[in-house]
Amino acid sequence: MAEKRIYLSSPTMHGEEQEFVKEAFDTNWVAPLGPNVNAFEKELAEYVGIPHASALSAGTAAIHLGLKILGAGEGDVVFVPSLTFSATCNPIVYEKATPVFIDSERDTWNMDPRALERAFEKYPHPKAVIVVHLYGTPAKLDEILEICNRHKVPLLEDAAESLGSTYKGKHTGTFGKIGIYSFNGNKIITTSGGGMLVSQEEEYTKKATFLATQARDPARHYQHSQIGYNYRMSNITAGIGRGQLRHLEEHKALKQAIYRQYQAALEDIPEITLNPLGTDGDANCWLTCMTIDSRSHVTPDMVMDALGEQNIETRPIWKPMHLQPVFEGYDFITQKGSMEKGGKDESVAADIFNRGLCLPSDIKNTAEDMEEIIGIVRKCFGR
Ligand SMILES: *Cc1c(COP(=O)(O)O)cnc(C)c1O
C-alpha cells in the first residue's frame, strides 16, 4: 500500500490563522467572547452579503438554535431533504418536532420542489422547511422559496457544505429566514470545529447569541427565564476562522479545478456521471462525486475498494435519512406522494445513494495524486 494517504477533504491551513490565534494568546483573550469572535462574524457576514451573524460551536448547534428561533417544537412538522447528513435533521428531534423527509431531484440532487408541493398537500402547516445545498450545489431556491412564501412557512438554509457557492449571484445561506454554515474539519474552510447562524434580521442572530450563552437575562445576578445552551464559538476558534476566510475564494477555485479535472479525465466513460452543479449558480464544488450507470458491472464499492487499496480516501454518498434505522418511523414524500413502508423504493435519493460515491477532493492533492486517482478509476472501467 502507498505510504502517503490521499484525503477526501482535509484542513488546509495557511499560517495567517496562527497570527490571529497568537494575538488572542498575547492579549490573554483565550476565554469565550472576544475581538476575534466579533470580527469573524462581521467578516463572514460581509463576505456572504448579509447584515447579521452569530458565531457558534458547530453547524449542528446553528441548525438547532435556528429551529428554536423559528419556534419548532413538540407537535410541529419540519420538512427536510432525505438525502443529507444526519446533522441536518437531528436538531428537529432534539426539539421533539417531527421531520418529514422530502425526495431529491436529479438536476441538483437537492430538495425536489415537486415533492415539496406534495408534502404541503399532506401537511399544510409545517413549522419550517430546511433546504440543503448538497456537496456545494445550490438547490432550486427560486422554486422552493416561491412554495414556502405561498404557504407562509419560513425557510432555514443548511449551507454547511456550500459556503462560497452562489445562486443567481447571491450567496447560499442568505436566501432563507435563517442560514447556517459549518467550519468542521473537512468543510471548505475550517476552524477545527464551529458554525455560524446568519440572517437579514438582527432579532434572530441576537436571539441565537443569547441562547448560545446560557440565556442569561440582562440582570446583574444570574437570572434565567429560558433554557440556554453553551453553544458559543471561542475567541481562539474564531481566530482560525478569520485566517481561513481570507483563503476561501482560493479554496473554492481549487475545488472547482478538481471538479473540472475529473470531468475532463472521465468524460469518455459513458457509465460515469459527475454530481450536478446546477445551472443557476456558481457551486463551490466542495466534494466531487460520481454516479455509475445501473447497467454497468462496476459498483461504487468496487471503485472505493480499488482506491482504498492504494491508501486513497473516498466516501459513499450520504445514506438517505428515510433509510436510517433511527428515522424509520417518519414519513418520506416523493413526487408520487408518501412512500409506502416496505414498498419498492423508487426515490431519487435512494438511487443516487446506491449508484454514487465521493471522490477525493482535497485541495492539497498534487497533479500526481490526481493522476493516480483518475488512473485507478479508469482502470475499474477497463480503460
Ligand atoms: C457538516 C454538516 C453539518 C454539521 O455541521 P457541524 O459543524 O459538523 O456540526 C450539517 N449539515 C450538513 C449538510 C453538513 O454537511
PDB file of N, CA, C and O in Angstrom, residues 161-215:
ATOM      1  N   GLU A 161     -22.306  22.876   3.599  1.00  0.00           N
ATOM      2  CA  GLU A 161     -21.379  22.368   2.578  1.00  0.00           C
ATOM      3  C   GLU A 161     -21.160  23.374   1.453  1.00  0.00           C
ATOM      4  O   GLU A 161     -20.363  23.113   0.557  1.00  0.00           O
ATOM      5  N   SER A 162     -21.895  24.484   1.481  1.00  0.00           N
ATOM      6  CA  SER A 162     -21.907  25.351   0.298  1.00  0.00           C
ATOM      7  C   SER A 162     -21.411  26.766   0.566  1.00  0.00           C
ATOM      8  O   SER A 162     -21.732  27.676  -0.201  1.00  0.00           O
ATOM      9  N   LEU A 163     -20.622  26.958   1.625  1.00  0.00           N
ATOM     10  CA  LEU A 163     -20.079  28.304   1.858  1.00  0.00           C
ATOM     11  C   LEU A 163     -19.262  28.716   0.628  1.00  0.00           C
ATOM     12  O   LEU A 163     -18.376  27.976   0.184  1.00  0.00           O
ATOM     13  N   GLY A 164     -19.590  29.864   0.075  1.00  0.00           N
ATOM     14  CA  GLY A 164     -18.891  30.340  -1.132  1.00  0.00           C
ATOM     15  C   GLY A 164     -19.680  30.085  -2.409  1.00  0.00           C
ATOM     16  O   GLY A 164     -19.412  30.696  -3.437  1.00  0.00           O
ATOM     17  N   SER A 165     -20.660  29.186  -2.370  1.00  0.00           N
ATOM     18  CA  SER A 165     -21.495  28.942  -3.555  1.00  0.00           C
ATOM     19  C   SER A 165     -22.514  30.063  -3.691  1.00  0.00           C
ATOM     20  O   SER A 165     -23.068  30.520  -2.695  1.00  0.00           O
ATOM     21  N   THR A 166     -22.781  30.460  -4.935  1.00  0.00           N
ATOM     22  CA  THR A 166     -23.807  31.476  -5.153  1.00  0.00           C
ATOM     23  C   THR A 166     -24.909  30.920  -6.045  1.00  0.00           C
ATOM     24  O   THR A 166     -24.689  29.984  -6.826  1.00  0.00           O
ATOM     25  N   TYR A 167     -26.090  31.506  -5.884  1.00  0.00           N
ATOM     26  CA  TYR A 167     -27.260  31.177  -6.711  1.00  0.00           C
ATOM     27  C   TYR A 167     -27.755  32.482  -7.299  1.00  0.00           C
ATOM     28  O   TYR A 167     -28.068  33.415  -6.555  1.00  0.00           O
ATOM     29  N   LYS A 168     -27.748  32.573  -8.624  1.00  0.00           N
ATOM     30  CA  LYS A 168     -28.106  33.820  -9.307  1.00  0.00           C
ATOM     31  C   LYS A 168     -27.370  35.020  -8.694  1.00  0.00           C
ATOM     32  O   LYS A 168     -27.962  36.068  -8.427  1.00  0.00           O
ATOM     33  N   GLY A 169     -26.109  34.813  -8.421  1.00  0.00           N
ATOM     34  CA  GLY A 169     -25.247  35.904  -7.968  1.00  0.00           C
ATOM     35  C   GLY A 169     -25.263  36.205  -6.480  1.00  0.00           C
ATOM     36  O   GLY A 169     -24.535  37.075  -6.019  1.00  0.00           O
ATOM     37  N   LYS A 170     -26.071  35.467  -5.717  1.00  0.00           N
ATOM     38  CA  LYS A 170     -26.206  35.742  -4.287  1.00  0.00           C
ATOM     39  C   LYS A 170     -25.775  34.491  -3.511  1.00  0.00           C
ATOM     40  O   LYS A 170     -26.061  33.370  -3.933  1.00  0.00           O
ATOM     41  N   HIS A 171     -25.122  34.713  -2.379  1.00  0.00           N
ATOM     42  CA  HIS A 171     -24.577  33.576  -1.633  1.00  0.00           C
ATOM     43  C   HIS A 171     -25.639  32.651  -1.044  1.00  0.00           C
ATOM     44  O   HIS A 171     -26.631  33.127  -0.465  1.00  0.00           O
ATOM     45  N   THR A 172     -25.412  31.357  -1.167  1.00  0.00           N
ATOM     46  CA  THR A 172     -26.274  30.398  -0.471  1.00  0.00           C
ATOM     47  C   THR A 172     -26.130  30.654   1.024  1.00  0.00           C
ATOM     48  O   THR A 172     -25.055  31.023   1.499  1.00  0.00           O
ATOM     49  N   GLY A 173     -27.210  30.466   1.739  1.00  0.00           N
ATOM     50  CA  GLY A 173     -27.230  30.752   3.179  1.00  0.00           C
ATOM     51  C   GLY A 173     -27.887  32.095   3.466  1.00  0.00           C
ATOM     52  O   GLY A 173     -28.221  32.385   4.609  1.00  0.00           O
ATOM     53  N   THR A 174     -28.063  32.919   2.404  1.00  0.00           N
ATOM     54  CA  THR A 174     -28.639  34.248   2.624  1.00  0.00           C
ATOM     55  C   THR A 174     -30.057  34.378   2.065  1.00  0.00           C
ATOM     56  O   THR A 174     -30.630  35.466   2.052  1.00  0.00           O
ATOM     57  N   PHE A 175     -30.629  33.272   1.586  1.00  0.00           N
ATOM     58  CA  PHE A 175     -31.966  33.334   0.984  1.00  0.00           C
ATOM     59  C   PHE A 175     -33.076  33.088   2.009  1.00  0.00           C
ATOM     60  O   PHE A 175     -34.159  33.643   1.897  1.00  0.00           O
ATOM     61  N   GLY A 176     -32.800  32.228   2.972  1.00  0.00           N
ATOM     62  CA  GLY A 176     -33.830  31.848   3.941  1.00  0.00           C
ATOM     63  C   GLY A 176     -33.966  32.879   5.048  1.00  0.00           C
ATOM     64  O   GLY A 176     -33.218  33.856   5.116  1.00  0.00           O
ATOM     65  N   LYS A 177     -34.944  32.645   5.926  1.00  0.00           N
ATOM     66  CA  LYS A 177     -35.093  33.497   7.123  1.00  0.00           C
ATOM     67  C   LYS A 177     -33.829  33.386   7.954  1.00  0.00           C
ATOM     68  O   LYS A 177     -33.395  34.354   8.583  1.00  0.00           O
ATOM     69  N   ILE A 178     -33.275  32.153   7.951  1.00  0.00           N
ATOM     70  CA  ILE A 178     -32.055  31.872   8.691  1.00  0.00           C
ATOM     71  C   ILE A 178     -31.179  30.985   7.806  1.00  0.00           C
ATOM     72  O   ILE A 178     -31.678  30.108   7.106  1.00  0.00           O
ATOM     73  N   GLY A 179     -29.876  31.245   7.833  1.00  0.00           N
ATOM     74  CA  GLY A 179     -28.934  30.389   7.127  1.00  0.00           C
ATOM     75  C   GLY A 179     -27.867  29.914   8.091  1.00  0.00           C
ATOM     76  O   GLY A 179     -27.591  30.589   9.097  1.00  0.00           O
ATOM     77  N   ILE A 180     -27.283  28.743   7.814  1.00  0.00           N
ATOM     78  CA  ILE A 180     -26.210  28.280   8.699  1.00  0.00           C
ATOM     79  C   ILE A 180     -25.018  27.797   7.873  1.00  0.00           C
ATOM     80  O   ILE A 180     -25.164  27.308   6.757  1.00  0.00           O
ATOM     81  N   TYR A 181     -23.828  27.956   8.452  1.00  0.00           N
ATOM     82  CA  TYR A 181     -22.590  27.443   7.856  1.00  0.00           C
ATOM     83  C   TYR A 181     -21.876  26.569   8.881  1.00  0.00           C
ATOM     84  O   TYR A 181     -22.116  26.688  10.083  1.00  0.00           O
ATOM     85  N   SER A 182     -20.980  25.711   8.383  1.00  0.00           N
ATOM     86  CA  SER A 182     -20.177  24.862   9.265  1.00  0.00           C
ATOM     87  C   SER A 182     -18.701  25.052   8.963  1.00  0.00           C
ATOM     88  O   SER A 182     -18.320  25.234   7.807  1.00  0.00           O
ATOM     89  N   PHE A 183     -17.890  25.013  10.012  1.00  0.00           N
ATOM     90  CA  PHE A 183     -16.435  25.090   9.846  1.00  0.00           C
ATOM     91  C   PHE A 183     -15.802  23.829  10.414  1.00  0.00           C
ATOM     92  O   PHE A 183     -14.729  23.850  11.008  1.00  0.00           O
ATOM     93  N   ASN A 184     -16.501  22.715  10.238  1.00  0.00           N
ATOM     94  CA  ASN A 184     -15.996  21.418  10.664  1.00  0.00           C
ATOM     95  C   ASN A 184     -14.735  21.081   9.854  1.00  0.00           C
ATOM     96  O   ASN A 184     -14.486  21.673   8.803  1.00  0.00           O
ATOM     97  N   GLY A 185     -13.974  20.121  10.348  1.00  0.00           N
ATOM     98  CA  GLY A 185     -12.653  19.824   9.788  1.00  0.00           C
ATOM     99  C   GLY A 185     -12.579  19.587   8.290  1.00  0.00           C
ATOM    100  O   GLY A 185     -11.595  19.948   7.655  1.00  0.00           O
ATOM    101  N   ASN A 186     -13.618  18.990   7.707  1.00  0.00           N
ATOM    102  CA  ASN A 186     -13.498  18.671   6.285  1.00  0.00           C
ATOM    103  C   ASN A 186     -14.230  19.655   5.371  1.00  0.00           C
ATOM    104  O   ASN A 186     -14.265  19.481   4.163  1.00  0.00           O
ATOM    105  N   LYS A 187     -14.805  20.691   5.938  1.00  0.00           N
ATOM    106  CA  LYS A 187     -15.538  21.658   5.114  1.00  0.00           C
ATOM    107  C   LYS A 187     -14.571  22.560   4.335  1.00  0.00           C
ATOM    108  O   LYS A 187     -13.372  22.501   4.539  1.00  0.00           O
ATOM    109  N   ILE A 188     -15.096  23.430   3.486  1.00  0.00           N
ATOM    110  CA  ILE A 188     -14.225  24.179   2.558  1.00  0.00           C
ATOM    111  C   ILE A 188     -13.273  25.119   3.300  1.00  0.00           C
ATOM    112  O   ILE A 188     -12.148  25.333   2.877  1.00  0.00           O
ATOM    113  N   ILE A 189     -13.725  25.683   4.421  1.00  0.00           N
ATOM    114  CA  ILE A 189     -12.783  26.290   5.367  1.00  0.00           C
ATOM    115  C   ILE A 189     -13.134  25.743   6.750  1.00  0.00           C
ATOM    116  O   ILE A 189     -14.274  25.345   6.999  1.00  0.00           O
ATOM    117  N   THR A 190     -12.138  25.695   7.624  1.00  0.00           N
ATOM    118  CA  THR A 190     -12.373  25.076   8.931  1.00  0.00           C
ATOM    119  C   THR A 190     -11.801  25.914  10.065  1.00  0.00           C
ATOM    120  O   THR A 190     -10.842  26.668   9.874  1.00  0.00           O
ATOM    121  N   THR A 191     -12.447  25.782  11.223  1.00  0.00           N
ATOM    122  CA  THR A 191     -11.898  26.387  12.440  1.00  0.00           C
ATOM    123  C   THR A 191     -11.544  25.266  13.425  1.00  0.00           C
ATOM    124  O   THR A 191     -11.439  25.500  14.614  1.00  0.00           O
ATOM    125  N   SER A 192     -11.414  24.058  12.914  1.00  0.00           N
ATOM    126  CA  SER A 192     -11.302  22.782  13.635  1.00  0.00           C
ATOM    127  C   SER A 192     -12.691  22.309  14.029  1.00  0.00           C
ATOM    128  O   SER A 192     -12.977  21.123  14.026  1.00  0.00           O
ATOM    129  N   GLY A 193     -13.561  23.221  14.328  1.00  0.00           N
ATOM    130  CA  GLY A 193     -14.965  22.921  14.594  1.00  0.00           C
ATOM    131  C   GLY A 193     -15.659  24.234  14.873  1.00  0.00           C
ATOM    132  O   GLY A 193     -15.104  25.084  15.570  1.00  0.00           O
ATOM    133  N   GLY A 194     -16.840  24.414  14.315  1.00  0.00           N
ATOM    134  CA  GLY A 194     -17.553  25.660  14.553  1.00  0.00           C
ATOM    135  C   GLY A 194     -18.674  25.838  13.557  1.00  0.00           C
ATOM    136  O   GLY A 194     -18.823  25.042  12.625  1.00  0.00           O
ATOM    137  N   GLY A 195     -19.475  26.869  13.784  1.00  0.00           N
ATOM    138  CA  GLY A 195     -20.590  27.133  12.887  1.00  0.00           C
ATOM    139  C   GLY A 195     -21.002  28.586  12.969  1.00  0.00           C
ATOM    140  O   GLY A 195     -20.488  29.340  13.816  1.00  0.00           O
ATOM    141  N   MET A 196     -21.906  28.983  12.094  1.00  0.00           N
ATOM    142  CA  MET A 196     -22.384  30.372  12.093  1.00  0.00           C
ATOM    143  C   MET A 196     -23.856  30.376  11.699  1.00  0.00           C
ATOM    144  O   MET A 196     -24.262  29.622  10.808  1.00  0.00           O
ATOM    145  N   LEU A 197     -24.612  31.198  12.393  1.00  0.00           N
ATOM    146  CA  LEU A 197     -26.011  31.409  12.022  1.00  0.00           C
ATOM    147  C   LEU A 197     -26.106  32.819  11.466  1.00  0.00           C
ATOM    148  O   LEU A 197     -25.622  33.765  12.096  1.00  0.00           O
ATOM    149  N   VAL A 198     -26.693  32.967  10.281  1.00  0.00           N
ATOM    150  CA  VAL A 198     -26.802  34.298   9.671  1.00  0.00           C
ATOM    151  C   VAL A 198     -28.256  34.618   9.355  1.00  0.00           C
ATOM    152  O   VAL A 198     -29.083  33.712   9.184  1.00  0.00           O
ATOM    153  N   SER A 199     -28.553  35.907   9.298  1.00  0.00           N
ATOM    154  CA  SER A 199     -29.922  36.325   8.997  1.00  0.00           C
ATOM    155  C   SER A 199     -29.961  37.778   8.545  1.00  0.00           C
ATOM    156  O   SER A 199     -29.066  38.562   8.856  1.00  0.00           O
ATOM    157  N   GLN A 200     -31.026  38.115   7.825  1.00  0.00           N
ATOM    158  CA  GLN A 200     -31.275  39.519   7.498  1.00  0.00           C
ATOM    159  C   GLN A 200     -31.778  40.245   8.744  1.00  0.00           C
ATOM    160  O   GLN A 200     -31.715  41.466   8.823  1.00  0.00           O
ATOM    161  N   GLU A 201     -32.309  39.494   9.677  1.00  0.00           N
ATOM    162  CA  GLU A 201     -32.948  40.084  10.856  1.00  0.00           C
ATOM    163  C   GLU A 201     -32.043  39.982  12.082  1.00  0.00           C
ATOM    164  O   GLU A 201     -31.710  38.895  12.512  1.00  0.00           O
ATOM    165  N   GLU A 202     -31.729  41.133  12.638  1.00  0.00           N
ATOM    166  CA  GLU A 202     -30.852  41.172  13.802  1.00  0.00           C
ATOM    167  C   GLU A 202     -31.464  40.438  14.991  1.00  0.00           C
ATOM    168  O   GLU A 202     -30.769  39.821  15.797  1.00  0.00           O
ATOM    169  N   GLU A 203     -32.777  40.500  15.067  1.00  0.00           N
ATOM    170  CA  GLU A 203     -33.503  39.850  16.154  1.00  0.00           C
ATOM    171  C   GLU A 203     -33.126  38.350  16.234  1.00  0.00           C
ATOM    172  O   GLU A 203     -32.978  37.800  17.323  1.00  0.00           O
ATOM    173  N   TYR A 204     -32.958  37.722  15.080  1.00  0.00           N
ATOM    174  CA  TYR A 204     -32.661  36.290  15.057  1.00  0.00           C
ATOM    175  C   TYR A 204     -31.238  35.973  15.520  1.00  0.00           C
ATOM    176  O   TYR A 204     -31.016  35.041  16.282  1.00  0.00           O
ATOM    177  N   THR A 205     -30.278  36.753  15.036  1.00  0.00           N
ATOM    178  CA  THR A 205     -28.900  36.453  15.440  1.00  0.00           C
ATOM    179  C   THR A 205     -28.678  36.832  16.903  1.00  0.00           C
ATOM    180  O   THR A 205     -27.925  36.182  17.611  1.00  0.00           O
ATOM    181  N   LYS A 206     -29.357  37.880  17.351  1.00  0.00           N
ATOM    182  CA  LYS A 206     -29.277  38.267  18.773  1.00  0.00           C
ATOM    183  C   LYS A 206     -29.821  37.152  19.649  1.00  0.00           C
ATOM    184  O   LYS A 206     -29.264  36.812  20.685  1.00  0.00           O
ATOM    185  N   LYS A 207     -30.938  36.598  19.214  1.00  0.00           N
ATOM    186  CA  LYS A 207     -31.568  35.508  19.956  1.00  0.00           C
ATOM    187  C   LYS A 207     -30.632  34.294  19.989  1.00  0.00           C
ATOM    188  O   LYS A 207     -30.500  33.630  21.022  1.00  0.00           O
ATOM    189  N   ALA A 208     -29.984  34.031  18.849  1.00  0.00           N
ATOM    190  CA  ALA A 208     -29.064  32.886  18.776  1.00  0.00           C
ATOM    191  C   ALA A 208     -27.913  33.074  19.756  1.00  0.00           C
ATOM    192  O   ALA A 208     -27.565  32.159  20.517  1.00  0.00           O
ATOM    193  N   THR A 209     -27.323  34.263  19.769  1.00  0.00           N
ATOM    194  CA  THR A 209     -26.205  34.523  20.677  1.00  0.00           C
ATOM    195  C   THR A 209     -26.659  34.418  22.138  1.00  0.00           C
ATOM    196  O   THR A 209     -25.953  33.861  22.984  1.00  0.00           O
ATOM    197  N   PHE A 210     -27.851  34.915  22.410  1.00  0.00           N
ATOM    198  CA  PHE A 210     -28.418  34.843  23.767  1.00  0.00           C
ATOM    199  C   PHE A 210     -28.589  33.385  24.210  1.00  0.00           C
ATOM    200  O   PHE A 210     -28.122  32.980  25.282  1.00  0.00           O
ATOM    201  N   LEU A 211     -29.227  32.583  23.360  1.00  0.00           N
ATOM    202  CA  LEU A 211     -29.452  31.177  23.719  1.00  0.00           C
ATOM    203  C   LEU A 211     -28.130  30.406  23.813  1.00  0.00           C
ATOM    204  O   LEU A 211     -27.993  29.488  24.614  1.00  0.00           O
ATOM    205  N   ALA A 212     -27.145  30.816  22.994  1.00  0.00           N
ATOM    206  CA  ALA A 212     -25.850  30.109  22.952  1.00  0.00           C
ATOM    207  C   ALA A 212     -24.978  30.422  24.149  1.00  0.00           C
ATOM    208  O   ALA A 212     -23.960  29.774  24.378  1.00  0.00           O
ATOM    209  N   THR A 213     -25.348  31.446  24.912  1.00  0.00           N
ATOM    210  CA  THR A 213     -24.546  31.823  26.081  1.00  0.00           C
ATOM    211  C   THR A 213     -25.378  31.671  27.354  1.00  0.00           C
ATOM    212  O   THR A 213     -25.412  32.557  28.193  1.00  0.00           O
ATOM    213  N   GLN A 214     -26.088  30.544  27.455  1.00  0.00           N
ATOM    214  CA  GLN A 214     -26.822  30.138  28.649  1.00  0.00           C
ATOM    215  C   GLN A 214     -28.057  30.981  28.946  1.00  0.00           C
ATOM    216  O   GLN A 214     -28.582  30.950  30.059  1.00  0.00           O
ATOM    217  N   ALA A 215     -28.513  31.748  27.964  1.00  0.00           N
ATOM    218  CA  ALA A 215     -29.771  32.502  28.107  1.00  0.00           C
ATOM    219  C   ALA A 215     -29.833  33.307  29.402  1.00  0.00           C
ATOM    220  O   ALA A 215     -30.763  33.185  30.203  1.00  0.00           O
TER     221      ALA A 215
END
